[in-house]
Each structure stands twice: as C-alpha cells, then as structure tokens.
C-alpha cells in the first residue's frame, strides 16, 4: 500500500470478526513496533499480547466495551519510565517512545488489513491487576487486533491552517 493510502485507510475499528491472525502477520506487526525510533534508542517499552478467548471478563474489567474483546488479540503498550531518556529539565520521554512504537504497530496492522483502535480510557488499576504489572511498568494504551467488521467513517479533522503555523517564512 502507498504510505498516503495507508494513512487514509487506518481508522478506529470498533467491531471485529473473530478470525484468527496468522502468526507471521502478528510477527510483522510486532516487528514494526520494535523498529520504532526511541529517544537515545533506550526502547523503554514492553508489549503484552493477550488472547481474548476465555479472558473476556478480565479484559472487560480493563475496558468495558463489547467490541474490546471481539478480536482474537488485545495488545497493551506499556512504558518503562525508569529505562527511558530524560531531558535536562527532567521531562521523561517514555510515554512518547511508547506512543511512537504503538503507532508503528497500528500502521503495520492497517497495512495487513488488520483493525486496531487506540484505547486510553481504560481502568489502569484493573489493567495492573489483570496483567500483574509491576509498579515501574506503566500501561499507556491498549488496542484490539483483528479483522474489521465495521466500515470507516469520513475523517473529521481540523483544517491544516488551524494545526500549522509557519514561523519566519
Ligand atoms: C491516544 C488516543 C486515545 C484514544 N482512546 C480511545 C478510547 O479510549 N476509546 C475509543 O473508542 N477510542 C479512542 N481513541 C480513538 C479516537 O477517538 C480516534 O482516533 C479519533 O476519533 C479519530 O478517528 P479515527 O481513528 O477513526 O481516524 C483514542 C485515540 C488516541 C490517539
């Protein structure tokens, strides 16, 4: 797929088919996250890949939407702030690094016809308990991973003039 077509085609999928994901497709999606750039190349993230089958009740404690557990897999992106690069003023870039890697994963999935949906509105305490996360591991975002059972809607976005300021041109 052309990159610009991929960017247009990716959308938040909120209905999934239960069809399994080929192992090589999963590996390709995870590889895209692995190759993402990170500040000072610290790679301060961990991905947790969860099979939904039989875990529906646990997963719905984390995010209470039926479609969250429809796909065969759910992926949790975690940041590791203690491993991350920090700026001179102390700003820690773990969340930025984890987010870039997650976006790589999401675009690689779309390239293979797989659906995803960024989920930040999850219950962090439930995520910590269900996934047995140690204190230093920070869940940043979840996504289901599976074949879409819905259709994309027209993208609503601000005009580029509202988003971009050309300075000193
Ligand atoms: C950081 C982030 C967090 C999001 N959290 C949620 C969420 O918790 N639940 C949800 O249904 N969608 C969530 N979304 C999806 C957005 O609503 C969606 O990306 C936006 O409306 C644009 O639509 P599109 O992804 O179909 O282009 C999130 C997106 C991002 C980038």
Short mmCIF file of N, CA, C and O and ligand atoms in Angstrom, two decimals, residues 10-14 63 67 117-122 155-157, ligand 1:
data_model
loop_
_atom_site.label_atom_id
_atom_site.label_comp_id
_atom_site.label_asym_id
_atom_site.label_seq_id
_atom_site.Cartn_x
_atom_site.Cartn_y
_atom_site.Cartn_z
N UNK A 10 -6.26 3.78 7.65
CA UNK A 10 -6.32 3.44 9.08
C UNK A 10 -7.47 4.19 9.74
O UNK A 10 -7.65 5.37 9.55
N UNK A 11 -8.26 3.47 10.49
CA UNK A 11 -9.32 4.14 11.25
C UNK A 11 -9.54 3.34 12.54
O UNK A 11 -9.05 2.22 12.67
N UNK A 12 -10.27 3.94 13.46
CA UNK A 12 -10.56 3.26 14.73
C UNK A 12 -11.65 2.23 14.50
O UNK A 12 -12.81 2.59 14.28
N UNK A 13 -11.26 0.96 14.57
CA UNK A 13 -12.20 -0.13 14.32
C UNK A 13 -12.89 -0.47 15.65
O UNK A 13 -12.22 -0.73 16.65
N UNK A 14 -14.22 -0.46 15.63
CA UNK A 14 -14.97 -0.73 16.87
C UNK A 14 -15.95 -1.89 16.71
O UNK A 14 -16.92 -2.00 17.46
N UNK A 63 -11.44 -2.50 30.10
CA UNK A 63 -12.16 -1.57 29.21
C UNK A 63 -13.51 -2.20 28.88
O UNK A 63 -13.56 -3.25 28.24
N UNK A 67 -16.94 -4.67 22.04
CA UNK A 67 -16.04 -4.83 20.89
C UNK A 67 -14.57 -4.96 21.31
O UNK A 67 -13.74 -5.41 20.52
N UNK A 117 -7.77 -0.12 17.45
CA UNK A 117 -8.35 1.12 17.97
C UNK A 117 -7.54 1.53 19.20
O UNK A 117 -7.44 0.76 20.17
N UNK A 118 -6.96 2.69 19.13
CA UNK A 118 -6.26 3.24 20.31
C UNK A 118 -7.25 3.29 21.46
O UNK A 118 -8.35 3.82 21.31
N UNK A 119 -6.84 2.80 22.63
CA UNK A 119 -7.70 2.91 23.81
C UNK A 119 -6.88 3.45 24.97
O UNK A 119 -5.92 2.80 25.43
N UNK A 120 -7.26 4.67 25.39
CA UNK A 120 -6.61 5.28 26.55
C UNK A 120 -7.57 5.35 27.74
O UNK A 120 -7.13 5.52 28.87
N UNK A 121 -8.87 5.18 27.46
CA UNK A 121 -9.88 5.36 28.51
C UNK A 121 -10.10 4.06 29.28
O UNK A 121 -11.23 3.71 29.64
N UNK A 122 -9.00 3.34 29.52
CA UNK A 122 -9.11 2.07 30.26
C UNK A 122 -8.91 2.33 31.75
O UNK A 122 -8.48 3.42 32.16
N UNK A 155 -13.27 10.95 7.75
CA UNK A 155 -12.42 11.52 8.79
C UNK A 155 -12.78 12.98 9.03
O UNK A 155 -12.84 13.76 8.08
N UNK A 156 -13.02 13.31 10.31
CA UNK A 156 -13.25 14.72 10.66
C UNK A 156 -11.95 15.25 11.25
O UNK A 156 -11.49 14.75 12.29
N UNK A 157 -11.39 16.24 10.61
CA UNK A 157 -10.13 16.79 11.10
C UNK A 157 -10.16 18.30 10.96
O UNK A 157 -10.83 18.85 10.09
C1 LIG B 1 -4.27 8.47 22.44
C2 LIG B 1 -5.62 8.03 21.93
C3 LIG B 1 -6.53 7.51 22.83
C4 LIG B 1 -7.78 7.05 22.38
N1 LIG B 1 -8.62 6.44 23.27
C5 LIG B 1 -9.78 5.92 22.82
C6 LIG B 1 -10.64 5.19 23.70
O1 LIG B 1 -10.35 5.03 24.87
N2 LIG B 1 -11.78 4.67 23.20
C7 LIG B 1 -12.13 4.78 21.88
O2 LIG B 1 -13.18 4.27 21.49
N3 LIG B 1 -11.33 5.47 21.02
C8 LIG B 1 -10.18 6.03 21.44
N4 LIG B 1 -9.35 6.68 20.57
C9 LIG B 1 -9.71 6.78 19.15
C10 LIG B 1 -10.07 8.22 18.72
O3 LIG B 1 -11.36 8.53 19.18
C11 LIG B 1 -9.96 8.29 17.20
O4 LIG B 1 -8.63 8.04 16.81
C12 LIG B 1 -10.38 9.66 16.65
O5 LIG B 1 -11.73 9.91 16.91
C13 LIG B 1 -10.16 9.74 15.13
O6 LIG B 1 -10.83 8.69 14.45
P1 LIG B 1 -10.06 7.62 13.56
O7 LIG B 1 -9.07 6.91 14.44
O8 LIG B 1 -11.14 6.67 13.07
O9 LIG B 1 -9.38 8.33 12.44
C14 LIG B 1 -8.12 7.18 21.00
C15 LIG B 1 -7.17 7.71 20.11
C16 LIG B 1 -5.93 8.11 20.56
C17 LIG B 1 -4.93 8.62 19.56
#
